[in-house]
């Protein structure tokens, strides 16, 4: 059985290319986009997790998160951002994110969170 796809929405090429390479090596199908608006259309049924930066050049990641949550309530959303203030974390979670990780991050922790979110999504799919 193929692993669910991951949509990585990150405008920083260094972070995005490194994450894509690591996630690919773990067997995940990764699609990377640098803008938020195209990500809204790319989060189809084959995507199980969105890893979302908040500081995107075309639209704030909070708005992307709200829209994704409204259109795909079952989708796991992990915010990965440099915004580290308590109110930023609260805003991200209140916008519909399932998780919030602050840059710089530990790669092993990110991978564990990815596994947890995708595992939760698989369990929900089996239950329906």
Tab-separated table of N, CA, C and O in Angstrom:
chain	number	residue	atom	x	y	z
A	1	UNK	N	0.838	-1.187	0.000
A	1	UNK	CA	0.000	0.000	0.000
A	1	UNK	C	0.881	1.248	0.000
A	1	UNK	O	1.813	1.358	0.790
A	2	UNK	N	0.590	2.195	-0.885
A	2	UNK	CA	1.377	3.414	-0.998
A	2	UNK	C	1.089	4.345	0.180
A	2	UNK	O	-0.033	4.418	0.672
A	3	UNK	N	2.125	5.021	0.616
A	3	UNK	CA	1.957	5.992	1.687
A	3	UNK	C	1.208	7.204	1.142
A	3	UNK	O	1.350	7.553	-0.028
A	4	UNK	N	0.412	7.866	2.002
A	4	UNK	CA	-0.294	9.068	1.553
A	4	UNK	C	0.704	10.147	1.139
A	4	UNK	O	1.821	10.193	1.630
A	5	UNK	N	0.253	11.011	0.250
A	5	UNK	CA	1.097	12.097	-0.200
A	5	UNK	C	1.202	13.208	0.827
A	5	UNK	O	0.319	13.401	1.665
A	6	UNK	N	2.308	13.926	0.740
A	6	UNK	CA	2.545	15.083	1.604
A	6	UNK	C	2.684	16.297	0.708
A	6	UNK	O	3.438	16.278	-0.269
A	7	UNK	N	1.963	17.339	1.030
A	7	UNK	CA	2.091	18.619	0.343
A	7	UNK	C	2.923	19.531	1.232
A	7	UNK	O	2.518	19.853	2.350
A	8	UNK	N	4.093	19.913	0.756
A	8	UNK	CA	4.991	20.806	1.476
A	8	UNK	C	4.848	22.198	0.878
A	8	UNK	O	5.150	22.401	-0.299
A	9	UNK	N	4.374	23.133	1.676
A	9	UNK	CA	4.174	24.513	1.215
A	9	UNK	C	5.207	25.371	1.940
A	9	UNK	O	5.018	25.767	3.091
A	10	UNK	N	6.310	25.622	1.251
A	10	UNK	CA	7.471	26.285	1.849
A	10	UNK	C	8.182	27.087	0.775
A	10	UNK	O	8.540	26.534	-0.264
A	11	UNK	N	8.392	28.384	1.031
A	11	UNK	CA	9.034	29.230	0.025
A	11	UNK	C	10.556	29.291	0.152
A	11	UNK	O	11.226	29.754	-0.758
A	12	UNK	N	11.104	28.805	1.235
A	12	UNK	CA	12.551	28.790	1.414
A	12	UNK	C	13.110	27.539	0.717
A	12	UNK	O	12.867	26.412	1.153
A	13	UNK	N	13.864	27.756	-0.367
A	13	UNK	CA	14.362	26.639	-1.169
A	13	UNK	C	15.269	25.695	-0.380
A	13	UNK	O	15.218	24.482	-0.578
A	14	UNK	N	16.100	26.237	0.494
A	14	UNK	CA	17.024	25.389	1.256
A	14	UNK	C	16.252	24.445	2.173
A	14	UNK	O	16.533	23.242	2.230
A	15	UNK	N	15.270	24.962	2.880
A	15	UNK	CA	14.461	24.129	3.774
A	15	UNK	C	13.638	23.136	2.956
A	15	UNK	O	13.591	21.943	3.264
A	16	UNK	N	13.004	23.628	1.906
A	16	UNK	CA	12.118	22.777	1.109
A	16	UNK	C	12.871	21.644	0.431
A	16	UNK	O	12.408	20.496	0.435
A	17	UNK	N	14.031	21.926	-0.145
A	17	UNK	CA	14.755	20.862	-0.841
A	17	UNK	C	15.271	19.822	0.141
A	17	UNK	O	15.209	18.616	-0.131
A	18	UNK	N	15.758	20.255	1.291
A	18	UNK	CA	16.225	19.314	2.303
A	18	UNK	C	15.102	18.444	2.837
A	18	UNK	O	15.246	17.222	2.957
A	19	UNK	N	13.974	19.066	3.151
A	19	UNK	CA	12.822	18.300	3.652
A	19	UNK	C	12.285	17.339	2.607
A	19	UNK	O	11.954	16.190	2.918
A	20	UNK	N	12.209	17.796	1.383
A	20	UNK	CA	11.720	16.934	0.307
A	20	UNK	C	12.617	15.714	0.153
A	20	UNK	O	12.145	14.583	0.045
A	21	UNK	N	13.915	15.933	0.185
A	21	UNK	CA	14.873	14.836	0.043
A	21	UNK	C	14.721	13.817	1.187
A	21	UNK	O	14.664	12.606	0.964
A	22	UNK	N	14.604	14.305	2.415
A	22	UNK	CA	14.466	13.411	3.568
A	22	UNK	C	13.137	12.665	3.527
A	22	UNK	O	13.093	11.452	3.750
A	23	UNK	N	12.059	13.364	3.239
A	23	UNK	CA	10.743	12.711	3.188
A	23	UNK	C	10.683	11.690	2.055
A	23	UNK	O	10.128	10.601	2.214
A	24	UNK	N	11.264	12.026	0.909
A	24	UNK	CA	11.351	11.071	-0.203
A	24	UNK	C	12.105	9.812	0.226
A	24	UNK	O	11.705	8.693	-0.096
A	25	UNK	N	13.189	9.998	0.962
A	25	UNK	CA	13.995	8.849	1.398
A	25	UNK	C	13.230	7.961	2.376
A	25	UNK	O	13.566	6.789	2.527
A	26	UNK	N	12.213	8.506	3.006
A	26	UNK	CA	11.383	7.737	3.930
A	26	UNK	C	10.217	7.047	3.215
A	26	UNK	O	9.394	6.395	3.843
A	27	UNK	N	10.121	7.243	1.896
A	27	UNK	CA	9.091	6.581	1.104
A	27	UNK	C	7.835	7.401	0.877
A	27	UNK	O	6.870	6.902	0.296
A	28	UNK	N	7.829	8.656	1.316
A	28	UNK	CA	6.656	9.508	1.118
A	28	UNK	C	6.694	10.152	-0.262
A	28	UNK	O	7.763	10.477	-0.785
A	29	UNK	N	5.519	10.338	-0.832
A	29	UNK	CA	5.391	11.118	-2.069
A	29	UNK	C	5.223	12.574	-1.653
A	29	UNK	O	4.271	12.908	-0.958
A	30	UNK	N	6.143	13.417	-2.058
A	30	UNK	CA	6.128	14.816	-1.634
A	30	UNK	C	5.938	15.713	-2.839
A	30	UNK	O	6.618	15.565	-3.850
A	31	UNK	N	5.005	16.632	-2.703
A	31	UNK	CA	4.852	17.693	-3.705
A	31	UNK	C	5.156	18.991	-2.986
A	31	UNK	O	4.572	19.284	-1.948
A	32	UNK	N	6.060	19.769	-3.537
A	32	UNK	CA	6.460	21.022	-2.916
A	32	UNK	C	5.925	22.195	-3.729
A	32	UNK	O	6.041	22.220	-4.958
A	33	UNK	N	5.336	23.144	-3.041
A	33	UNK	CA	4.915	24.401	-3.643
A	33	UNK	C	5.457	25.545	-2.793
A	33	UNK	O	5.542	25.428	-1.571
A	34	UNK	N	5.786	26.656	-3.445
A	34	UNK	CA	6.337	27.804	-2.735
A	34	UNK	C	5.295	28.877	-2.461
A	34	UNK	O	5.592	29.857	-1.790
A	35	UNK	N	4.088	28.700	-2.979
A	35	UNK	CA	3.025	29.689	-2.816
A	35	UNK	C	1.789	29.050	-2.209
A	35	UNK	O	1.507	27.869	-2.440
A	36	UNK	N	1.029	29.855	-1.483
A	36	UNK	CA	-0.157	29.351	-0.806
A	36	UNK	C	-1.361	29.140	-1.698
A	36	UNK	O	-2.081	28.153	-1.538
A	37	UNK	N	-1.602	30.044	-2.623
A	37	UNK	CA	-2.803	29.903	-3.460
A	37	UNK	C	-2.800	28.609	-4.281
A	37	UNK	O	-3.799	27.894	-4.299
A	38	UNK	N	-1.702	28.271	-4.962
A	38	UNK	CA	-1.690	27.002	-5.683
A	38	UNK	C	-1.832	25.792	-4.745
A	38	UNK	O	-2.354	24.756	-5.139
A	39	UNK	N	-1.392	25.933	-3.513
A	39	UNK	CA	-1.500	24.831	-2.548
A	39	UNK	C	-2.956	24.501	-2.244
A	39	UNK	O	-3.291	23.340	-2.000
A	40	UNK	N	-3.806	25.494	-2.283
A	40	UNK	CA	-5.227	25.248	-2.014
A	40	UNK	C	-5.814	24.289	-3.043
A	40	UNK	O	-6.601	23.410	-2.693
A	41	UNK	N	-5.391	24.427	-4.281
A	41	UNK	CA	-5.884	23.540	-5.337
A	41	UNK	C	-5.166	22.199	-5.331
A	41	UNK	O	-5.719	21.195	-5.784
A	42	UNK	N	-3.954	22.159	-4.810
A	42	UNK	CA	-3.139	20.942	-4.862
A	42	UNK	C	-3.448	19.957	-3.726
A	42	UNK	O	-2.994	18.823	-3.761
A	43	UNK	N	-4.199	20.383	-2.741
A	43	UNK	CA	-4.484	19.519	-1.581
A	43	UNK	C	-5.669	18.609	-1.882
A	43	UNK	O	-6.718	18.686	-1.260
A	44	UNK	N	-5.464	17.718	-2.851
A	44	UNK	CA	-6.514	16.787	-3.260
A	44	UNK	C	-6.594	15.576	-2.355
A	44	UNK	O	-5.904	15.463	-1.342
A	45	UNK	N	-7.427	14.642	-2.751
A	45	UNK	CA	-7.686	13.440	-1.954
A	45	UNK	C	-6.454	12.562	-1.776
A	45	UNK	O	-6.406	11.757	-0.846
A	46	UNK	N	-5.456	12.699	-2.652
A	46	UNK	CA	-4.250	11.884	-2.527
A	46	UNK	C	-3.263	12.447	-1.508
A	46	UNK	O	-2.240	11.843	-1.228
A	47	UNK	N	-3.588	13.588	-0.924
A	47	UNK	CA	-2.729	14.224	0.079
A	47	UNK	C	-3.271	13.888	1.465
A	47	UNK	O	-4.442	14.107	1.758
A	48	UNK	N	-2.392	13.382	2.322
A	48	UNK	CA	-2.796	13.045	3.684
A	48	UNK	C	-2.315	14.051	4.708
A	48	UNK	O	-2.827	14.114	5.821
A	49	UNK	N	-1.301	14.850	4.335
A	49	UNK	CA	-0.708	15.803	5.269
A	49	UNK	C	-0.207	17.011	4.501
A	49	UNK	O	0.418	16.869	3.447
A	50	UNK	N	-0.467	18.187	5.061
A	50	UNK	CA	0.115	19.423	4.541
A	50	UNK	C	1.081	19.943	5.596
A	50	UNK	O	0.721	20.085	6.766
A	51	UNK	N	2.323	20.181	5.178
A	51	UNK	CA	3.308	20.857	6.020
A	51	UNK	C	3.359	22.279	5.492
A	51	UNK	O	3.729	22.510	4.340
A	52	UNK	N	2.956	23.220	6.331
A	52	UNK	CA	2.646	24.576	5.872
A	52	UNK	C	3.466	25.628	6.588
A	52	UNK	O	3.403	25.749	7.812
A	53	UNK	N	4.219	26.402	5.814
A	53	UNK	CA	4.897	27.582	6.340
A	53	UNK	C	3.865	28.703	6.434
A	53	UNK	O	2.920	28.742	5.641
A	54	UNK	N	4.039	29.612	7.381
A	54	UNK	CA	3.095	30.731	7.492
A	54	UNK	C	3.528	31.939	6.684
A	54	UNK	O	2.688	32.685	6.187
A	55	UNK	N	4.828	32.150	6.537
A	55	UNK	CA	5.335	33.332	5.843
A	55	UNK	C	5.492	33.103	4.354
A	55	UNK	O	6.609	33.013	3.857
A	56	UNK	N	4.380	33.007	3.659
A	56	UNK	CA	4.404	32.778	2.218
A	56	UNK	C	4.312	34.110	1.478
A	56	UNK	O	3.699	35.055	1.972
A	57	UNK	N	4.891	34.200	0.276
A	57	UNK	CA	4.918	35.475	-0.433
A	57	UNK	C	3.573	35.950	-0.979
A	57	UNK	O	3.377	37.146	-1.166
A	58	UNK	N	2.626	35.033	-1.227
A	58	UNK	CA	1.387	35.462	-1.884
A	58	UNK	C	0.176	35.554	-0.959
A	58	UNK	O	-0.749	36.318	-1.223
A	59	UNK	N	0.158	34.792	0.112
A	59	UNK	CA	-0.983	34.768	1.025
A	59	UNK	C	-0.469	34.252	2.366
A	59	UNK	O	0.425	33.407	2.408
A	60	UNK	N	-1.004	34.762	3.436
A	60	UNK	CA	-0.562	34.313	4.746
A	60	UNK	C	-0.949	32.850	4.950
A	60	UNK	O	-2.054	32.433	4.584
A	61	UNK	N	-0.051	32.093	5.532
A	61	UNK	CA	-0.301	30.681	5.778
A	61	UNK	C	-1.507	30.428	6.667
A	61	UNK	O	-2.160	29.387	6.556
A	62	UNK	N	-1.837	31.368	7.547
A	62	UNK	CA	-3.034	31.224	8.397
A	62	UNK	C	-4.275	31.161	7.516
A	62	UNK	O	-5.184	30.353	7.755
A	63	UNK	N	-4.327	31.987	6.478
A	63	UNK	CA	-5.471	31.963	5.558
A	63	UNK	C	-5.522	30.655	4.777
A	63	UNK	O	-6.598	30.106	4.542
A	64	UNK	N	-4.355	30.145	4.393
A	64	UNK	CA	-4.302	28.847	3.718
A	64	UNK	C	-4.833	27.767	4.646
A	64	UNK	O	-5.648	26.928	4.254
A	65	UNK	N	-4.407	27.803	5.878
A	65	UNK	CA	-4.840	26.811	6.862
A	65	UNK	C	-6.354	26.854	7.051
A	65	UNK	O	-7.018	25.808	7.031
A	66	UNK	N	-6.907	28.039	7.236
A	66	UNK	CA	-8.369	28.177	7.417
A	66	UNK	C	-9.129	27.606	6.220
A	66	UNK	O	-10.123	26.903	6.382
A	67	UNK	N	-8.664	27.935	5.028
A	67	UNK	CA	-9.349	27.475	3.823
A	67	UNK	C	-9.250	25.965	3.681
A	67	UNK	O	-10.238	25.292	3.367
A	68	UNK	N	-8.068	25.413	3.919
A	68	UNK	CA	-7.905	23.965	3.844
A	68	UNK	C	-8.794	23.263	4.872
A	68	UNK	O	-9.412	22.247	4.578
A	69	UNK	N	-8.851	23.796	6.066
A	69	UNK	CA	-9.663	23.181	7.117
A	69	UNK	C	-11.142	23.202	6.727
A	69	UNK	O	-11.878	22.246	6.964
A	70	UNK	N	-11.579	24.285	6.093
A	70	UNK	CA	-12.985	24.400	5.691
A	70	UNK	C	-13.326	23.454	4.543
A	70	UNK	O	-14.435	22.920	4.488
A	71	UNK	N	-12.385	23.242	3.631
A	71	UNK	CA	-12.668	22.424	2.454
A	71	UNK	C	-12.310	20.958	2.639
A	71	UNK	O	-12.905	20.098	1.997
A	72	UNK	N	-11.332	20.663	3.491
A	72	UNK	CA	-10.901	19.275	3.747
A	72	UNK	C	-10.741	19.059	5.244
A	72	UNK	O	-9.627	19.016	5.768
A	73	UNK	N	-11.849	18.939	5.964
A	73	UNK	CA	-11.763	18.846	7.426
A	73	UNK	C	-10.965	17.649	7.940
A	73	UNK	O	-10.436	17.682	9.044
A	74	UNK	N	-10.840	16.612	7.144
A	74	UNK	CA	-10.123	15.403	7.575
A	74	UNK	C	-8.612	15.496	7.351
A	74	UNK	O	-7.845	14.675	7.852
A	75	UNK	N	-8.158	16.491	6.627
A	75	UNK	CA	-6.754	16.641	6.260
A	75	UNK	C	-5.914	17.050	7.468
A	75	UNK	O	-6.291	17.946	8.217
A	76	UNK	N	-4.765	16.398	7.649
A	76	UNK	CA	-3.839	16.798	8.707
A	76	UNK	C	-3.009	17.985	8.221
A	76	UNK	O	-2.497	17.973	7.102
A	77	UNK	N	-2.886	18.981	9.092
A	77	UNK	CA	-2.121	20.187	8.764
A	77	UNK	C	-1.102	20.423	9.871
A	77	UNK	O	-1.469	20.554	11.043
A	78	UNK	N	0.165	20.453	9.490
A	78	UNK	CA	1.251	20.732	10.410
A	78	UNK	C	1.887	22.050	9.991
A	78	UNK	O	2.412	22.151	8.879
A	79	UNK	N	1.798	23.040	10.843
A	79	UNK	CA	2.442	24.327	10.551
A	79	UNK	C	3.904	24.228	10.962
A	79	UNK	O	4.226	23.789	12.067
A	80	UNK	N	4.786	24.634	10.047
A	80	UNK	CA	6.225	24.660	10.269
A	80	UNK	C	6.693	26.074	9.960
A	80	UNK	O	6.720	26.478	8.798
A	81	UNK	N	7.014	26.836	11.000
A	81	UNK	CA	7.241	28.262	10.813
A	81	UNK	C	8.262	28.818	11.802
A	81	UNK	O	8.531	28.200	12.835
A	82	UNK	N	8.764	29.991	11.492
A	82	UNK	CA	9.654	30.701	12.410
A	82	UNK	C	8.868	31.553	13.402
A	82	UNK	O	9.450	32.066	14.359
A	83	UNK	N	7.588	31.703	13.195
A	83	UNK	CA	6.763	32.502	14.115
A	83	UNK	C	6.641	31.758	15.439
A	83	UNK	O	5.953	30.748	15.530
A	84	UNK	N	7.313	32.300	16.454
A	84	UNK	CA	7.444	31.553	17.697
A	84	UNK	C	6.754	32.176	18.909
A	84	UNK	O	6.893	31.687	20.020
A	85	UNK	N	5.980	33.215	18.694
A	85	UNK	CA	5.266	33.818	19.821
A	85	UNK	C	4.052	32.979	20.185
A	85	UNK	O	3.443	32.327	19.324
A	86	UNK	N	3.708	33.013	21.443
A	86	UNK	CA	2.565	32.235	21.923
A	86	UNK	C	1.292	32.546	21.132
A	86	UNK	O	0.545	31.632	20.770
A	87	UNK	N	1.050	33.818	20.835
A	87	UNK	CA	-0.158	34.181	20.090
A	87	UNK	C	-0.141	33.638	18.662
A	87	UNK	O	-1.192	33.330	18.105
A	88	UNK	N	1.058	33.514	18.075
A	88	UNK	CA	1.165	32.912	16.740
A	88	UNK	C	0.766	31.441	16.782
A	88	UNK	O	0.037	30.951	15.906
A	89	UNK	N	1.248	30.730	17.799
A	89	UNK	CA	0.912	29.311	17.950
A	89	UNK	C	-0.593	29.152	18.133
A	89	UNK	O	-1.237	28.324	17.476
A	90	UNK	N	-1.162	29.973	19.002
A	90	UNK	CA	-2.605	29.917	19.263
A	90	UNK	C	-3.383	30.228	17.985
A	90	UNK	O	-4.355	29.536	17.654
A	91	UNK	N	-2.959	31.245	17.243
A	91	UNK	CA	-3.646	31.603	15.992
A	91	UNK	C	-3.581	30.456	14.991
A	91	UNK	O	-4.574	30.165	14.314
A	92	UNK	N	-2.447	29.803	14.888
A	92	UNK	CA	-2.311	28.688	13.959
A	92	UNK	C	-3.213	27.522	14.326
A	92	UNK	O	-3.893	26.945	13.470
A	93	UNK	N	-3.229	27.181	15.602
A	93	UNK	CA	-4.080	26.072	16.043
A	93	UNK	C	-5.555	26.439	15.928
A	93	UNK	O	-6.377	25.613	15.514
A	94	UNK	N	-5.895	27.670	16.259
A	94	UNK	CA	-7.290	28.116	16.128
A	94	UNK	C	-7.739	28.196	14.674
A	94	UNK	O	-8.926	28.063	14.378
A	95	UNK	N	-6.798	28.393	13.754
A	95	UNK	CA	-7.134	28.438	12.326
A	95	UNK	C	-7.388	27.051	11.756
A	95	UNK	O	-7.846	26.919	10.631
A	96	UNK	N	-7.067	26.019	12.542
A	96	UNK	CA	-7.355	24.666	12.100
A	96	UNK	C	-6.164	23.736	11.999
A	96	UNK	O	-6.321	22.580	11.613
A	97	UNK	N	-4.983	24.209	12.337
A	97	UNK	CA	-3.815	23.324	12.288
A	97	UNK	C	-3.927	22.247	13.358
A	97	UNK	O	-4.445	22.494	14.449
A	98	UNK	N	-3.437	21.075	13.033
A	98	UNK	CA	-3.394	19.974	13.990
A	98	UNK	C	-2.130	20.016	14.831
A	98	UNK	O	-2.087	19.429	15.916
A	99	UNK	N	-1.126	20.687	14.327
A	99	UNK	CA	0.172	20.692	14.979
A	99	UNK	C	0.909	21.964	14.581
A	99	UNK	O	0.610	22.575	13.546
A	100	UNK	N	1.889	22.357	15.402
A	100	UNK	CA	2.637	23.587	15.172
A	100	UNK	C	4.066	23.330	15.606
A	100	UNK	O	4.305	22.986	16.765
A	101	UNK	N	5.011	23.463	14.693
A	101	UNK	CA	6.417	23.234	14.990
A	101	UNK	C	7.198	24.476	14.573
A	101	UNK	O	7.012	25.001	13.480
A	102	UNK	N	8.081	24.921	15.471
A	102	UNK	CA	8.807	26.170	15.266
A	102	UNK	C	10.198	25.887	14.693
A	102	UNK	O	10.899	24.988	15.141
A	103	UNK	N	10.573	26.686	13.680
A	103	UNK	CA	11.912	26.639	13.098
A	103	UNK	C	12.865	27.411	14.009
A	103	UNK	O	12.463	28.447	14.542
A	104	UNK	N	14.082	26.996	14.165
A	104	UNK	CA	14.648	25.759	13.644
A	104	UNK	C	14.059	24.561	14.402
A	104	UNK	O	13.723	24.657	15.578
A	105	UNK	N	13.966	23.455	13.692
A	105	UNK	CA	13.326	22.270	14.255
A	105	UNK	C	14.303	21.101	14.218
A	105	UNK	O	15.293	21.121	13.501
A	106	UNK	N	13.994	20.101	15.013
A	106	UNK	CA	14.782	18.864	14.998
A	106	UNK	C	14.147	17.937	13.967
A	106	UNK	O	12.944	17.658	14.033
A	107	UNK	N	14.950	17.466	13.035
A	107	UNK	CA	14.440	16.643	11.943
A	107	UNK	C	13.772	15.366	12.451
A	107	UNK	O	12.708	14.983	11.968
A	108	UNK	N	14.365	14.715	13.429
A	108	UNK	CA	13.778	13.471	13.945
A	108	UNK	C	12.414	13.730	14.563
A	108	UNK	O	11.504	12.907	14.436
A	109	UNK	N	12.241	14.867	15.206
A	109	UNK	CA	10.938	15.215	15.777
A	109	UNK	C	9.917	15.480	14.678
A	109	UNK	O	8.774	15.025	14.753
A	110	UNK	N	10.322	16.197	13.641
A	110	UNK	CA	9.415	16.441	12.522
A	110	UNK	C	8.973	15.124	11.896
A	110	UNK	O	7.784	14.924	11.625
A	111	UNK	N	9.908	14.211	11.672
A	111	UNK	CA	9.559	12.921	11.069
A	111	UNK	C	8.617	12.128	11.966
A	111	UNK	O	7.690	11.472	11.473
A	112	UNK	N	8.811	12.178	13.262
A	112	UNK	CA	7.901	11.492	14.192
A	112	UNK	C	6.507	12.100	14.123
A	112	UNK	O	5.499	11.378	14.148
A	113	UNK	N	6.428	13.411	14.008
A	113	UNK	CA	5.119	14.072	13.891
A	113	UNK	C	4.441	13.714	12.572
A	113	UNK	O	3.235	13.500	12.531
A	114	UNK	N	5.213	13.645	11.503
A	114	UNK	CA	4.668	13.242	10.200
A	114	UNK	C	4.065	11.846	10.317
A	114	UNK	O	2.933	11.601	9.890
A	115	UNK	N	4.822	10.916	10.894
A	115	UNK	CA	4.321	9.546	11.058
A	115	UNK	C	3.047	9.519	11.891
A	115	UNK	O	2.090	8.818	11.557
A	116	UNK	N	3.018	10.289	12.963
A	116	UNK	CA	1.835	10.315	13.833
A	116	UNK	C	0.611	10.846	13.101
A	116	UNK	O	-0.475	10.277	13.198
A	117	UNK	N	0.776	11.920	12.344
A	117	UNK	CA	-0.359	12.494	11.615
A	117	UNK	C	-0.870	11.547	10.541
A	117	UNK	O	-2.084	11.364	10.390
A	118	UNK	N	0.032	10.934	9.809
A	118	UNK	CA	-0.397	10.030	8.748
A	118	UNK	C	-1.001	8.748	9.330
A	118	UNK	O	-1.962	8.211	8.781
A	119	UNK	N	-0.481	8.302	10.451
A	119	UNK	CA	-1.058	7.134	11.124
A	119	UNK	C	-2.491	7.442	11.578
A	119	UNK	O	-3.399	6.652	11.393
A	120	UNK	N	-2.685	8.612	12.134
A	120	UNK	CA	-4.017	9.027	12.576
A	120	UNK	C	-4.988	9.100	11.393
A	120	UNK	O	-6.133	8.686	11.485
A	121	UNK	N	-4.495	9.601	10.262
A	121	UNK	CA	-5.326	9.676	9.063
A	121	UNK	C	-5.700	8.305	8.537
A	121	UNK	O	-6.828	8.073	8.099
A	122	UNK	N	-4.762	7.369	8.594
A	122	UNK	CA	-5.050	5.994	8.151
A	122	UNK	C	-6.094	5.348	9.045
A	122	UNK	O	-6.981	4.638	8.578
A	123	UNK	N	-5.991	5.557	10.356
A	123	UNK	CA	-6.967	4.993	11.286
A	123	UNK	C	-8.353	5.573	11.050
A	123	UNK	O	-9.359	4.863	11.106
A	124	UNK	N	-8.421	6.869	10.758
A	124	UNK	CA	-9.716	7.496	10.491
A	124	UNK	C	-10.319	6.947	9.212
A	124	UNK	O	-11.535	6.725	9.133
A	125	UNK	N	-9.493	6.701	8.203
A	125	UNK	CA	-9.998	6.161	6.934
A	125	UNK	C	-10.544	4.748	7.110
A	125	UNK	O	-11.543	4.381	6.498
A	126	UNK	N	-9.901	3.953	7.942
A	126	UNK	CA	-10.351	2.584	8.195
A	126	UNK	C	-11.684	2.597	8.940
A	126	UNK	O	-12.549	1.773	8.708
A	127	UNK	N	-11.856	3.569	9.839
A	127	UNK	CA	-13.059	3.642	10.663
A	127	UNK	C	-14.294	4.054	9.863
A	127	UNK	O	-15.414	3.798	10.292
A	128	UNK	N	-14.117	4.695	8.713
A	128	UNK	CA	-15.270	5.152	7.938
A	128	UNK	C	-15.728	4.151	6.916
A	128	UNK	O	-15.158	3.219	6.584
